Each structure stands twice: as structure tokens, then as C-alpha cells.
Tab-separated table of C-alpha atoms in Angstrom:
chain	number	residue	atom	x	y	z
A	1	MET	CA	141.516	185.135	193.933
A	2	VAL	CA	144.975	185.010	192.390
A	3	VAL	CA	147.115	187.975	193.362
A	4	PHE	CA	150.090	187.093	191.194
A	5	TYR	CA	151.166	184.229	189.005
A	6	LEU	CA	153.977	181.945	189.937
A	7	THR	CA	155.860	180.171	187.187
A	8	VAL	CA	156.742	176.520	186.792
A	9	THR	CA	160.358	177.599	186.936
A	10	ASP	CA	159.669	179.105	190.381
A	11	LEU	CA	158.437	175.731	191.506
A	12	LYS	CA	161.515	173.999	190.156
A	13	GLN	CA	163.767	176.584	191.794
A	14	PHE	CA	161.938	176.268	195.100
A	15	PHE	CA	162.736	172.567	195.183
A	16	TYR	CA	166.335	173.359	194.361
A	17	CYS	CA	166.777	176.265	196.797
A	18	PRO	CA	163.978	178.383	198.331
A	19	ARG	CA	166.317	181.376	198.520
A	20	ILE	CA	166.066	181.783	194.747
A	21	ILE	CA	162.378	182.619	195.284
A	22	TYR	CA	163.358	185.180	197.909
A	23	PHE	CA	165.838	186.826	195.534
A	24	THR	CA	163.296	186.751	192.713
A	25	TYR	CA	160.265	188.193	194.486
A	26	VAL	CA	161.110	189.618	197.899
A	27	LEU	CA	164.506	191.193	197.395
A	28	PRO	CA	165.029	191.218	193.641
A	29	VAL	CA	168.679	191.322	192.733
A	30	GLU	CA	170.372	191.531	189.400
A	31	ARG	CA	171.728	188.083	188.872
A	32	LYS	CA	174.847	187.521	186.893
A	33	VAL	CA	174.048	185.654	183.677
A	34	THR	CA	177.239	183.908	182.799
A	35	ALA	CA	178.409	183.050	179.296
A	36	LYS	CA	178.026	179.402	180.222
A	37	MET	CA	174.358	179.947	181.095
A	38	GLN	CA	173.725	181.776	177.799
A	39	GLU	CA	175.413	179.021	175.859
A	40	GLY	CA	173.408	176.446	177.722
A	41	ALA	CA	170.115	178.172	176.914
A	42	LEU	CA	170.995	178.426	173.230
A	43	ALA	CA	172.094	174.804	173.075
A	44	HIS	CA	168.807	173.799	174.719
A	45	LEU	CA	166.753	175.685	172.109
A	46	GLU	CA	168.796	174.211	169.272
A	47	ALA	CA	168.384	170.706	170.645
A	48	VAL	CA	164.643	171.245	170.941
A	49	ARG	CA	164.524	172.462	167.315
A	50	LEU	CA	166.384	169.386	166.086
A	51	GLU	CA	164.217	167.125	168.171
A	52	GLY	CA	161.229	168.224	166.095
A	53	ARG	CA	162.623	166.272	163.138
A	54	ARG	CA	162.805	162.968	164.954
A	55	SER	CA	160.137	160.294	165.164
A	56	LEU	CA	158.089	159.577	168.294
A	57	LYS	CA	159.878	156.265	168.796
A	58	ALA	CA	161.590	157.443	171.969
A	59	PHE	CA	158.158	158.089	173.479
A	60	LYS	CA	156.813	154.711	172.343
A	61	LEU	CA	154.029	156.513	170.520
A	62	GLU	CA	153.016	155.674	166.983
A	63	GLU	CA	151.277	158.870	166.051
A	64	GLY	CA	150.854	162.300	167.479
A	65	GLN	CA	151.336	165.958	166.819
A	66	ARG	CA	154.236	167.777	168.433
A	67	ILE	CA	153.565	171.295	169.611
A	68	PHE	CA	156.507	173.407	170.775
A	69	ARG	CA	156.875	176.250	173.262
A	70	THR	CA	153.253	176.520	174.390
A	71	PRO	CA	152.505	179.284	176.916
A	72	LEU	CA	150.208	177.891	179.603
A	73	VAL	CA	148.320	179.779	182.322
A	74	SER	CA	145.986	178.690	185.082
A	75	ASP	CA	143.988	181.325	186.961
A	76	ARG	CA	142.815	178.673	189.362
A	77	LEU	CA	146.325	177.649	190.375
A	78	GLY	CA	147.884	181.076	189.849
A	79	LEU	CA	150.507	179.350	187.774
A	80	ALA	CA	152.052	179.976	184.369
A	81	GLY	CA	154.799	178.451	182.280
A	82	ILE	CA	156.105	177.787	178.805
A	83	LEU	CA	156.143	174.108	177.984
A	84	ASP	CA	159.036	172.863	175.832
A	85	MET	CA	156.850	170.470	173.896
A	86	HIS	CA	153.702	168.447	174.157
A	87	ILE	CA	152.410	165.602	172.075
A	88	VAL	CA	148.754	165.427	171.153
A	89	THR	CA	147.570	161.921	170.341
A	90	PRO	CA	144.118	160.418	169.943
A	91	ALA	CA	144.674	158.772	173.329
A	92	GLY	CA	145.391	162.053	175.083
A	93	CYS	CA	148.172	164.569	175.368
A	94	PHE	CA	151.522	164.401	177.099
A	95	PRO	CA	153.792	167.242	178.197
A	96	VAL	CA	157.475	166.778	177.417
A	97	GLU	CA	160.181	168.536	179.357
A	98	PHE	CA	163.632	168.510	177.776
A	99	LYS	CA	166.629	168.065	180.026
A	100	ASP	CA	170.202	168.491	178.921
A	101	THR	CA	171.615	166.105	181.517
A	102	ASN	CA	172.644	162.517	182.020
A	103	ARG	CA	171.827	162.537	185.714
A	104	PRO	CA	169.056	160.339	187.092
A	105	LEU	CA	165.590	161.750	187.633
A	106	SER	CA	165.680	164.528	190.188
A	107	VAL	CA	162.902	165.593	192.487
A	108	ASN	CA	162.663	169.143	191.092
A	109	HIS	CA	162.324	167.906	187.492
A	110	LYS	CA	159.647	165.458	188.509
A	111	TYR	CA	157.432	168.108	190.105
A	112	GLN	CA	158.125	170.562	187.292
A	113	LEU	CA	156.598	167.999	184.945
A	114	ALA	CA	153.683	167.482	187.345
A	115	ALA	CA	153.011	171.237	187.251
A	116	TYR	CA	152.938	171.124	183.434
A	117	VAL	CA	150.484	168.243	183.600
A	118	LEU	CA	148.166	170.380	185.737
A	119	LEU	CA	148.536	173.326	183.352
A	120	LEU	CA	147.980	171.209	180.267
A	121	GLU	CA	144.827	169.742	181.787
A	122	GLU	CA	143.502	173.238	182.253
A	123	HIS	CA	144.584	174.242	178.733
A	124	TYR	CA	142.651	171.433	177.062
A	125	GLY	CA	139.981	170.988	179.730
A	126	LYS	CA	140.742	167.263	179.800
A	127	PRO	CA	142.537	164.986	182.240
A	128	VAL	CA	146.226	164.318	181.564
A	129	ARG	CA	147.730	161.206	183.123
A	130	GLY	CA	151.408	162.020	182.923
A	131	GLY	CA	154.217	163.189	180.715
A	132	PHE	CA	157.773	162.625	179.599
A	133	ILE	CA	161.158	163.863	180.608
A	134	TYR	CA	163.320	163.742	177.517
A	135	TYR	CA	167.040	163.430	178.090
A	136	LEU	CA	168.740	165.238	175.232
A	137	PRO	CA	172.245	163.712	175.488
A	138	ARG	CA	171.036	160.122	175.237
A	139	LYS	CA	167.842	160.853	173.307
A	140	THR	CA	165.654	158.809	175.609
A	141	ALA	CA	162.330	159.636	177.193
A	142	ARG	CA	161.126	158.615	180.614
A	143	TYR	CA	157.409	158.473	181.248
A	144	ILE	CA	156.270	159.825	184.596
A	145	GLU	CA	152.755	159.145	185.741
A	146	VAL	CA	151.471	161.999	187.840
A	147	THR	CA	149.843	160.460	190.888
A	148	PRO	CA	147.188	162.104	193.099
A	149	GLY	CA	149.884	162.549	195.753
A	150	MET	CA	152.125	164.429	193.316
A	151	ARG	CA	149.257	166.760	192.386
A	152	VAL	CA	148.596	167.577	196.042
A	153	HIS	CA	152.317	168.020	196.650
A	154	VAL	CA	152.651	170.561	193.827
A	155	LYS	CA	149.697	172.565	195.147
A	156	ASP	CA	151.141	172.444	198.677
A	157	LYS	CA	154.479	173.755	197.463
A	158	LEU	CA	152.797	176.570	195.529
A	159	LYS	CA	151.088	177.589	198.778
A	160	LYS	CA	154.455	177.505	200.563
A	161	ILE	CA	156.058	179.679	197.895
A	162	ARG	CA	153.265	182.245	198.210
A	163	SER	CA	153.571	182.187	201.967
A	164	LEU	CA	157.344	182.720	201.720
A	165	ILE	CA	156.803	185.735	199.449
A	166	GLU	CA	153.930	187.209	201.464
A	167	ARG	CA	155.699	186.832	204.797
A	168	GLN	CA	159.035	187.911	203.309
A	169	ILE	CA	160.921	185.204	205.106
A	170	PHE	CA	164.566	184.683	204.216
A	171	PRO	CA	164.761	180.888	204.010
A	172	GLU	CA	167.511	178.631	205.233
A	173	ALA	CA	170.235	177.813	202.719
A	174	PRO	CA	169.847	174.386	201.127
A	175	ARG	CA	171.494	171.653	203.113
A	176	ARG	CA	173.183	170.378	199.962
A	177	ARG	CA	175.883	172.998	199.867
A	178	GLY	CA	177.224	171.638	196.587
A	179	ARG	CA	174.316	173.481	194.993
A	180	CYS	CA	175.758	176.823	196.113
A	181	VAL	CA	179.081	176.431	194.302
A	182	ASP	CA	177.878	177.504	190.843
A	183	CYS	CA	174.835	179.460	191.990
A	184	GLU	CA	174.395	182.898	190.456
A	185	TYR	CA	172.941	184.158	193.750
A	186	LYS	CA	175.837	182.954	195.870
A	187	ASN	CA	177.247	186.449	196.425
A	188	PHE	CA	173.939	187.654	197.868
A	189	CYS	CA	173.588	184.927	200.447
A	190	GLY	CA	176.521	185.810	202.636
A	191	ASP	CA	176.379	182.658	204.734
A	192	VAL	CA	177.338	180.071	202.158
A	193	GLY	CA	180.851	179.167	201.172
B	1	MET	CA	144.272	141.746	210.115
B	2	TYR	CA	147.746	141.609	208.628
B	3	PHE	CA	146.904	139.089	205.924
B	4	PHE	CA	145.703	140.339	202.594
B	5	THR	CA	142.530	139.182	200.889
B	6	ASP	CA	142.620	137.961	197.275
B	7	GLU	CA	141.514	141.396	196.044
B	8	GLU	CA	144.133	143.133	198.147
B	9	LYS	CA	146.814	140.783	196.848
B	10	LYS	CA	145.708	141.508	193.301
B	11	ASN	CA	145.866	145.235	194.003
B	12	LEU	CA	149.297	144.761	195.551
B	13	TYR	CA	150.899	142.579	192.884
B	14	ARG	CA	149.171	143.834	189.736
B	15	GLY	CA	148.593	147.438	190.724
B	16	LEU	CA	150.785	149.020	193.360
B	17	LEU	CA	153.971	147.008	193.117
B	18	PRO	CA	154.543	147.431	189.353
B	19	LYS	CA	153.570	151.087	189.670
B	20	ALA	CA	155.990	151.629	192.547
B	21	ARG	CA	158.810	150.037	190.544
B	22	GLU	CA	157.986	152.008	187.412
B	23	MET	CA	157.576	155.349	189.196
B	24	GLY	CA	160.768	154.912	191.089
B	25	VAL	CA	161.878	156.894	194.090
B	26	ALA	CA	164.490	159.646	193.941
B	27	ASP	CA	167.662	158.102	195.278
B	28	GLU	CA	168.233	161.012	197.645
B	29	LEU	CA	164.976	160.000	199.363
B	30	ARG	CA	165.899	156.368	199.915
B	31	GLY	CA	166.715	155.547	203.532
B	32	TRP	CA	170.181	154.254	202.655
B	33	ASN	CA	171.164	157.820	201.781
B	34	TRP	CA	170.807	158.771	205.442
B	35	PRO	CA	174.288	160.413	205.630
B	36	PHE	CA	173.207	163.099	203.147
B	37	PRO	CA	170.538	165.805	203.117
B	38	PRO	CA	167.581	165.807	203.090
B	39	LEU	CA	167.650	162.569	205.107
B	40	SER	CA	170.514	163.307	207.478
B	41	PRO	CA	169.166	164.792	210.698
B	42	ILE	CA	169.967	168.450	211.476
B	43	TYR	CA	169.525	168.297	215.231
B	44	ASP	CA	170.842	165.991	217.868
B	45	ILE	CA	167.341	164.953	218.876
B	46	LEU	CA	165.926	161.476	218.493
B	47	LEU	CA	162.201	161.391	217.918
B	48	ALA	CA	159.742	158.517	217.925
B	49	ILE	CA	157.887	157.909	214.674
B	50	TYR	CA	154.563	158.818	216.307
B	51	GLU	CA	156.097	162.105	217.407
B	52	VAL	CA	156.966	162.977	213.821
B	53	ALA	CA	153.906	161.543	212.131
B	54	GLY	CA	151.247	162.399	214.707
B	55	ALA	CA	149.349	165.579	213.965
B	56	TYR	CA	146.500	165.153	216.409
B	57	CYS	CA	147.733	168.396	217.962
B	58	PRO	CA	147.741	170.898	215.062
B	59	THR	CA	150.699	172.902	216.387
B	60	GLY	CA	152.701	170.058	217.914
B	61	ARG	CA	152.428	171.499	221.411
B	62	ASP	CA	151.986	168.004	222.832
B	63	LEU	CA	155.544	167.251	221.732
B	64	TYR	CA	156.828	170.481	223.294
B	65	LEU	CA	155.114	169.738	226.612
B	66	ARG	CA	156.380	166.165	226.693
B	67	ARG	CA	159.921	166.629	225.466
B	68	VAL	CA	160.806	170.154	226.597
B	69	LYS	CA	158.670	170.626	229.700
B	70	GLY	CA	158.891	166.969	230.709
B	71	ILE	CA	155.168	166.646	231.339
B	72	LYS	CA	153.997	163.061	231.464
B	73	THR	CA	150.336	162.213	231.037
B	74	ARG	CA	148.114	159.187	231.188
B	75	PRO	CA	147.051	157.819	227.784
B	76	ASN	CA	143.445	158.632	226.935
B	77	LEU	CA	140.765	155.968	226.608
B	78	ALA	CA	141.236	155.478	222.868
B	79	MET	CA	144.975	155.033	223.348
B	80	GLN	CA	144.452	152.500	226.150
B	81	LYS	CA	141.963	150.582	224.021
B	82	GLY	CA	144.330	150.620	221.061
B	83	THR	CA	147.224	149.303	223.133
B	84	VAL	CA	145.178	146.367	224.416
B	85	LEU	CA	143.846	145.443	220.969
B	86	HIS	CA	147.321	145.670	219.436
B	87	GLY	CA	148.553	143.472	222.278
B	88	ALA	CA	145.783	140.944	221.664
B	89	LEU	CA	146.853	140.516	218.071
B	90	VAL	CA	150.528	140.179	218.939
B	91	HIS	CA	149.684	137.664	221.655
B	92	LEU	CA	147.739	135.539	219.185
B	93	ILE	CA	150.238	135.620	216.310
B	94	VAL	CA	153.185	134.826	218.545
B	95	ALA	CA	151.214	132.046	220.249
B	96	ALA	CA	150.299	130.532	216.874
B	97	LYS	CA	153.947	130.455	215.801
B	98	ARG	CA	154.952	128.982	219.162
B	99	ILE	CA	152.341	126.226	218.938
B	100	ILE	CA	153.568	125.210	215.477
B	101	TYR	CA	157.168	124.994	216.701
B	102	GLU	CA	156.196	123.121	219.867
B	103	GLU	CA	153.904	120.574	218.240
B	104	GLY	CA	155.673	120.098	214.922
B	105	VAL	CA	154.039	119.326	211.601
B	106	ALA	CA	153.433	115.691	212.551
B	107	ASN	CA	151.022	116.800	215.263
B	108	TYR	CA	149.097	119.145	213.080
B	109	GLN	CA	145.721	118.158	214.599
B	110	LYS	CA	147.071	119.278	217.949
B	111	ILE	CA	148.154	122.598	216.439
B	112	VAL	CA	144.598	123.193	215.256
B	113	THR	CA	143.079	122.099	218.578
B	114	ARG	CA	145.419	124.224	220.674
B	115	LEU	CA	144.883	127.241	218.455
B	116	ASN	CA	141.115	126.757	218.607
B	117	GLU	CA	141.240	126.582	222.371
B	118	LEU	CA	143.575	129.513	222.815
B	119	PRO	CA	141.860	132.001	225.152
B	120	PRO	CA	141.736	135.727	224.258
B	121	TYR	CA	144.492	138.006	225.541
B	122	PRO	CA	144.086	137.715	229.336
B	123	PRO	CA	143.434	141.010	231.191
B	124	GLU	CA	146.222	140.250	233.689
B	125	CYS	CA	148.689	140.601	230.793
B	126	TRP	CA	147.237	143.893	229.542
B	127	PRO	CA	149.409	146.963	229.877
B	128	GLY	CA	149.115	148.696	233.264
B	129	GLU	CA	147.468	151.862	231.978
B	130	VAL	CA	144.007	150.302	231.628
B	131	ASP	CA	141.944	151.213	234.644
B	132	THR	CA	139.337	148.486	234.777
B	133	GLY	CA	137.259	150.053	237.537
B	134	GLU	CA	136.982	153.538	236.043
B	135	ASP	CA	134.357	152.743	233.452
B	136	PRO	CA	132.962	149.195	233.787
B	137	GLU	CA	130.863	149.478	230.634
B	138	ASN	CA	133.853	150.425	228.534
B	139	TYR	CA	135.898	147.667	230.114
B	140	ALA	CA	133.238	145.073	229.307
B	141	ARG	CA	133.121	146.338	225.720
B	142	LEU	CA	136.884	146.089	225.448
B	143	LEU	CA	136.795	142.495	226.708
B	144	ARG	CA	134.199	141.677	224.053
B	145	ASN	CA	136.257	143.367	221.338
B	146	VAL	CA	139.367	141.418	222.319
B	147	LYS	CA	137.359	138.218	221.963
B	148	VAL	CA	135.885	139.209	218.598
B	149	LEU	CA	139.337	140.112	217.290
B	150	THR	CA	140.897	136.887	218.589
B	151	ASP	CA	138.140	134.670	217.169
B	152	PHE	CA	138.407	136.310	213.767
B	153	GLU	CA	142.173	136.046	213.560
B	154	LYS	CA	142.292	132.520	215.014
B	155	SER	CA	140.064	131.124	212.267
B	156	ARG	CA	142.161	132.835	209.606
B	157	LEU	CA	145.389	131.466	211.054
B	158	ILE	CA	144.012	127.927	211.153
B	159	ALA	CA	142.784	128.210	207.573
B	160	ARG	CA	146.179	129.468	206.411
B	161	ILE	CA	148.030	126.658	208.189
B	162	GLN	CA	145.732	124.029	206.689
B	163	GLU	CA	146.016	125.557	203.251
B	164	ILE	CA	149.804	125.198	203.330
B	165	LEU	CA	149.698	121.700	204.818
B	166	VAL	CA	147.451	120.267	202.117
B	167	LYS	CA	149.857	121.533	199.457
B	168	GLN	CA	153.237	120.704	200.999
B	169	PRO	CA	153.672	117.073	202.101
B	170	TYR	CA	157.322	117.442	203.167
B	171	ILE	CA	157.161	120.771	204.949
B	172	GLY	CA	158.919	121.419	208.260
B	173	GLU	CA	157.876	123.669	211.128
B	174	ASP	CA	160.036	126.638	210.203
B	175	SER	CA	158.826	126.745	206.628
B	176	LEU	CA	155.229	126.298	207.740
B	177	VAL	CA	155.530	129.302	210.011
B	178	SER	CA	157.084	131.462	207.320
B	179	LEU	CA	154.519	130.501	204.675
B	180	ALA	CA	151.397	130.509	206.817
B	181	ILE	CA	152.265	133.498	209.015
B	182	PRO	CA	154.644	135.610	206.894
B	183	VAL	CA	154.598	138.514	209.274
B	184	VAL	CA	156.868	139.840	212.004
B	185	VAL	CA	154.952	141.662	214.703
B	186	GLU	CA	156.408	144.494	216.770
B	187	GLN	CA	159.554	144.528	214.635
B	188	LYS	CA	162.200	146.499	216.530
B	189	LEU	CA	164.156	148.982	214.451
B	190	ASP	CA	166.962	151.384	215.251
B	191	GLY	CA	166.063	154.735	213.691
B	192	SER	CA	169.071	156.705	214.924
B	193	PHE	CA	170.619	157.109	211.449
B	194	LEU	CA	167.608	159.207	210.593
B	195	GLY	CA	167.330	161.164	213.850
B	196	LEU	CA	164.720	158.764	215.171
B	197	SER	CA	164.526	156.648	218.285
B	198	PRO	CA	166.836	153.622	218.494
B	199	ASN	CA	163.946	151.599	219.907
B	200	LEU	CA	161.281	151.939	217.264
B	201	SER	CA	158.659	149.265	216.930
B	202	THR	CA	156.505	148.823	213.873
B	203	ASP	CA	153.208	146.970	214.255
B	204	ALA	CA	154.067	144.474	211.548
B	205	VAL	CA	156.204	143.832	208.507
B	206	THR	CA	154.931	141.338	205.985
B	207	TYR	CA	157.127	139.360	203.661
B	208	PRO	CA	158.330	138.366	201.058
B	209	GLU	CA	157.629	141.794	199.504
B	210	PRO	CA	158.223	144.026	202.493
B	211	VAL	CA	155.094	145.946	203.414
B	212	ILE	CA	155.068	148.082	206.547
B	213	VAL	CA	151.746	147.554	208.281
B	214	ASP	CA	150.265	149.919	210.818
B	215	LEU	CA	147.126	148.981	212.680
B	216	LYS	CA	144.675	151.716	213.672
B	217	PHE	CA	141.538	151.524	215.740
B	218	GLY	CA	140.597	155.171	215.288
B	219	ARG	CA	139.299	157.288	212.455
B	220	PRO	CA	141.510	157.500	209.328
B	221	GLN	CA	143.638	160.630	209.182
B	222	PRO	CA	145.656	161.943	206.228
B	223	PHE	CA	148.855	162.000	208.279
B	224	HIS	CA	148.672	158.284	209.141
B	225	ARG	CA	150.660	157.421	206.010
B	226	LEU	CA	153.644	159.234	207.524
B	227	ASN	CA	153.905	156.381	210.052
B	228	THR	CA	154.487	153.749	207.400
B	229	THR	CA	156.798	156.168	205.576
B	230	GLY	CA	158.968	156.635	208.655
B	231	TYR	CA	159.364	152.909	209.214
B	232	ALA	CA	160.067	152.310	205.516
B	233	LEU	CA	162.860	154.902	205.590
B	234	VAL	CA	164.322	153.329	208.709
B	235	MET	CA	164.232	149.839	207.206
B	236	GLU	CA	165.976	151.131	204.112
B	237	SER	CA	168.603	152.839	206.241
B	238	LEU	CA	169.281	149.612	208.158
B	239	TYR	CA	169.011	146.903	205.533
B	240	GLU	CA	169.669	148.800	202.282
B	241	PHE	CA	166.805	147.255	200.314
B	242	PRO	CA	163.899	149.243	198.916
B	243	VAL	CA	160.710	149.354	200.927
B	244	ASN	CA	158.077	150.678	198.561
B	245	LEU	CA	154.784	149.820	200.177
B	246	GLY	CA	152.828	150.588	203.294
B	247	CYS	CA	149.457	149.448	204.550
B	248	LEU	CA	147.233	151.094	207.134
B	249	VAL	CA	144.756	148.663	208.619
B	250	TYR	CA	141.705	150.399	210.037
B	251	ALA	CA	139.672	148.187	212.313
B	252	GLU	CA	136.403	149.077	213.981
B	253	PHE	CA	133.798	147.211	215.939
B	254	LYS	CA	130.172	147.454	214.995
B	255	ASP	CA	128.215	145.729	217.746
B	256	ASP	CA	129.987	142.373	217.840
B	257	ARG	CA	131.268	142.543	214.309
B	258	LEU	CA	134.766	143.437	213.269
B	259	LEU	CA	135.070	145.671	210.213
B	260	VAL	CA	138.432	146.049	208.523
B	261	ARG	CA	139.479	148.498	205.820
B	262	LYS	CA	142.988	148.609	204.422
B	263	ASP	CA	144.798	151.517	202.861
B	264	LEU	CA	147.576	149.999	200.775
B	265	HIS	CA	149.827	152.740	199.447
B	266	ILE	CA	153.132	153.496	197.792
B	267	ILE	CA	155.777	155.144	199.983
B	268	SER	CA	156.159	157.912	197.428
B	269	ASP	CA	158.643	160.747	197.083
B	270	GLU	CA	156.013	163.158	198.400
B	271	LEU	CA	155.520	161.168	201.588
B	272	ARG	CA	159.277	160.811	202.087
B	273	GLN	CA	159.856	164.548	201.624
B	274	ARG	CA	156.976	165.416	203.914
B	275	PHE	CA	158.292	163.056	206.591
B	276	CYS	CA	161.780	164.636	206.480
B	277	GLU	CA	160.383	168.172	206.579
B	278	ILE	CA	158.186	167.443	209.585
B	279	ARG	CA	160.967	165.542	211.350
B	280	ASP	CA	163.249	168.584	210.978
B	281	GLU	CA	160.556	171.046	212.087
B	282	LYS	CA	159.693	168.989	215.153
B	283	ALA	CA	163.318	168.287	216.073
B	284	ARG	CA	163.969	172.044	215.899
B	285	LEU	CA	161.011	172.677	218.176
B	286	VAL	CA	162.563	170.367	220.771
B	287	ALA	CA	166.217	171.341	220.260
B	288	GLU	CA	165.530	175.085	220.404
B	289	GLU	CA	162.788	174.706	223.037
B	290	ILE	CA	160.264	176.602	220.954
B	291	ASP	CA	156.717	176.709	222.285
B	292	PRO	CA	154.557	176.406	219.147
B	293	GLY	CA	151.547	177.814	220.986
B	294	VAL	CA	148.116	176.480	221.812
B	295	PRO	CA	146.122	175.558	218.699
B	296	GLU	CA	142.800	177.262	218.006
B	297	ASN	CA	140.903	173.993	218.200
B	298	CYS	CA	142.033	170.970	220.066
B	299	PRO	CA	140.257	167.739	220.905
B	300	ALA	CA	139.112	167.435	224.514
B	301	SER	CA	140.390	163.850	224.484
B	302	CYS	CA	143.989	165.054	224.139
B	303	PRO	CA	145.969	163.956	227.212
B	304	TYR	CA	147.577	167.417	227.281
B	305	PHE	CA	144.250	169.289	227.216
B	306	PRO	CA	144.395	170.250	230.929
B	307	PHE	CA	147.905	171.663	230.484
B	308	CYS	CA	146.996	173.827	227.495
B	309	ARG	CA	143.492	175.003	228.415
């Protein structure tokens, strides 16, 4: 039985730094939302809105219906999230996660998309093979097939997140300390520079 | 054992290889990024691949007893059997290459004759751990299995050599070896960039597309793929080219028949992450001398059973 729902964002954050989960669920703190973050969120929404006017060429799809900002919930997985966009085609449906970056595919984005695939499958009651990460700056989409291993990995990580919350363990700081520089939780960690 | 059938080749070249290239691997999880997290080791402990990948003991207490308490044990029967059968295969493949070099292409009939007459891995060359007098029935069975394995592989090697020779009229010995037996057995690798032993040895690496091959004579286990993952990461750290594929070869003997099943797989991001996580957890266990405790259930065949129970 699901005690509480985790979000897809939690999963993404866990890959980035498990301490964010600790500060979200175990020791909630008021995080500082910077002007830059607010601007970023607004720019993301605007880019998503504009994207709705474009064709599906970037996805190499000829036809399909775009559906924006779909709330998805799975009781079975204890997982919820709001999907930026998904495309429904006669051949199946594909989640699309928008990313406002030029960086190469990162591990946390990959598994975030995998989590949306699992949620979308539950939403439609049909198998979903994979989805797209859409890079807003260069307007290109990358198809990611969600393999059986990725599905298991996502479920494993969800278990780990629950265990972290239930056992109230303060995790180690991420070994990539560059991630701490702009982190809104930096002041609460105490042991990072 | 290390050569792929037509169906396996089709699966490799039409299925897994294109998929592995399309899926891609996060650059941070490629072995050549060993100086940076998550690949760079946290502790000053060098582990063997089997110590990271092996989860026969659910808590990893075997590692604690061996590395922290310094307890040495005798390998169990399955381990002894596995060592001999691995040795038999190495013996045969190396002998086949040697015969080709010694005889030369001109004496190809002699190559075939000598290979045909090659006796199975002689017991006097077996590793010292096998106690022949302890269980005569088991020993006799092992002798039979070595012969079955040798006969099977010998006929395949001869067929491969002949197949190349009928196609290539101007071939030399070196090229014949590389085309007919495109495998390096017991490839030695230095894993120290990744916090692993400097004297690692993978069962086999096949070329030209590098596939890490691990031969198993026991029951398949989900953690076996971590073995191939570890060696792939090490190869990437040493040679800086991508190693995307692994293959677990499961061999079993049914009466006097050899049955082989292969698990060809992509060395995915998930496997790479899992390998690094377990490596760090196990290295911590050794570095901090943490006793992980006795598991609830452990197999009686575990060499450390008497020390835990």
C-alpha cells in the first residue's frame, strides 16, 4: 500500500543530490527561490507554449496530437508528476520532457523521462516504448527508448528514496561538488563549500 | 563457448549493437572519466571484480572476513570445478593458436591433425585446489566434463580454421589466428584507476567489436552482469574506446552433453551506476572495517559458512 506519493521531480533530484530529498521530506526547510529560478521557470513555460505552434518535424512524426501539462498519478508506483507534453499518435504515445539546456544527455534527465514513460503507461493502460527529450535552445528532440533495465532502475531508486525518508538518514553530499555552488540548499548542508 | 552462433551474431549486429550506439551512455559513466565522480574511487582500497560483483553472500560478510579479518578458505566444490573447466578452455584455445603458429598455413593438414589429437586438459596441470581423492565420483565426472568440453570446442576450432582457409588463399599464420580465433583469453587488465585490482583477468574479450565474455558453470544470477560491467569500465579506462557489450556464457552438463546459453547484453548506464555504487559500499566496508553482519539465509556451500554459523 502506498503511504505517500513521490514525484518525478523527487526522482530527478535524487539523482542530482539525495540531500534535496532529505530537505524536502525529512527536515523541510524554506528554500530560497532566487529571481534567476523564477525567471527560468517562466521562460520554460513560455517556451513550452511557443512549442505548441511548431510542427512535429523535430520528433520525426508525421501526425499526432500534442497534449500539454498532464497530471499523472500511479497508485501502484506511489508516483506522481506533471508531464510537460506528450504526443498521441496512432502508433502509440510518447512523453516529451522539455529541457532548457545545451548540455549532453544527463543521467537524471534520462530517468526522469523513464518515470514519465511508466506513468503514461498507467494513464493510458497501454505499453509505452520510450519518449523524447526536447532541447529548447536548439529545437531538437532526442528519442530515448526505455529499456527493461531502466524500468527496474527507476523502481529501485524509488525504493531507495522511500527508505531514505523512512529511516531519516542524512545522505552524503554529492561527490560532484560543483553541484553545490548554485544549490539553494547549500546553506543548510554545513559541510559543503 | 566464446564463439557466437549465426543467431547470436544477428542479435549482436542487428539488435544490440545499433541499440547500444543509439541509446548512448552518459559520458560521466564511461571508464575514461575515471578521474571524476562517480567513477573515481573514494577509498584507498583495491577490490577484485568478483569482490564487487559477487553477491552470493547477501550482506558481503565474505568480503569482510577475507579482507578485514584475513581469513583464508578453501574454494568450494563448485569453485574448484569452475576453475578446472575454465582452465581447460584456456588450454585448448592457446594450444590451437600455438599449433597454427608452429605449423604455418602451408601445413594446414598437420594443424587439423594435431588439434584433433590434442588431449584434454591434463589433471597434472589443474590448479592445486582440486582434491582428487576426496570424492572420486565427482572427480570422475569432472574428468568426463573436461573431455566433453574439449571435444566440443576442438571441432568448432577446426571448422573455423577450415572456413577461413577455403576463403583466403594468401593468408598468413597471424591473420589466420586473428580471423579464426578472434578472442583473447584471460586478458590481464589493470583496474587501479577505478579502485580495482591491478591484476584483473577477464575470461575472454572477443574482437573486432569488443565484447567482454564471462564464462559461468553455475546457475544464472542477476548480479552476474556486474562482472562484465566492471571489466568494460576497466577497458574503457585503459584504452579509451567504448566497450558497450557483455556476454555471460552459461554452460552446464547434462549427462555427457554440453548445454550452452548466452546472455548477450548492453553495458548500460544502470549497470555502470550499480557497479560504482556497490564498489563504493564494499570499499567502505573494508576501509572502515565494518562488519555487515551475518545474513539471515546463507548457502551451506559458502566457504565462509563455518566462520559465520
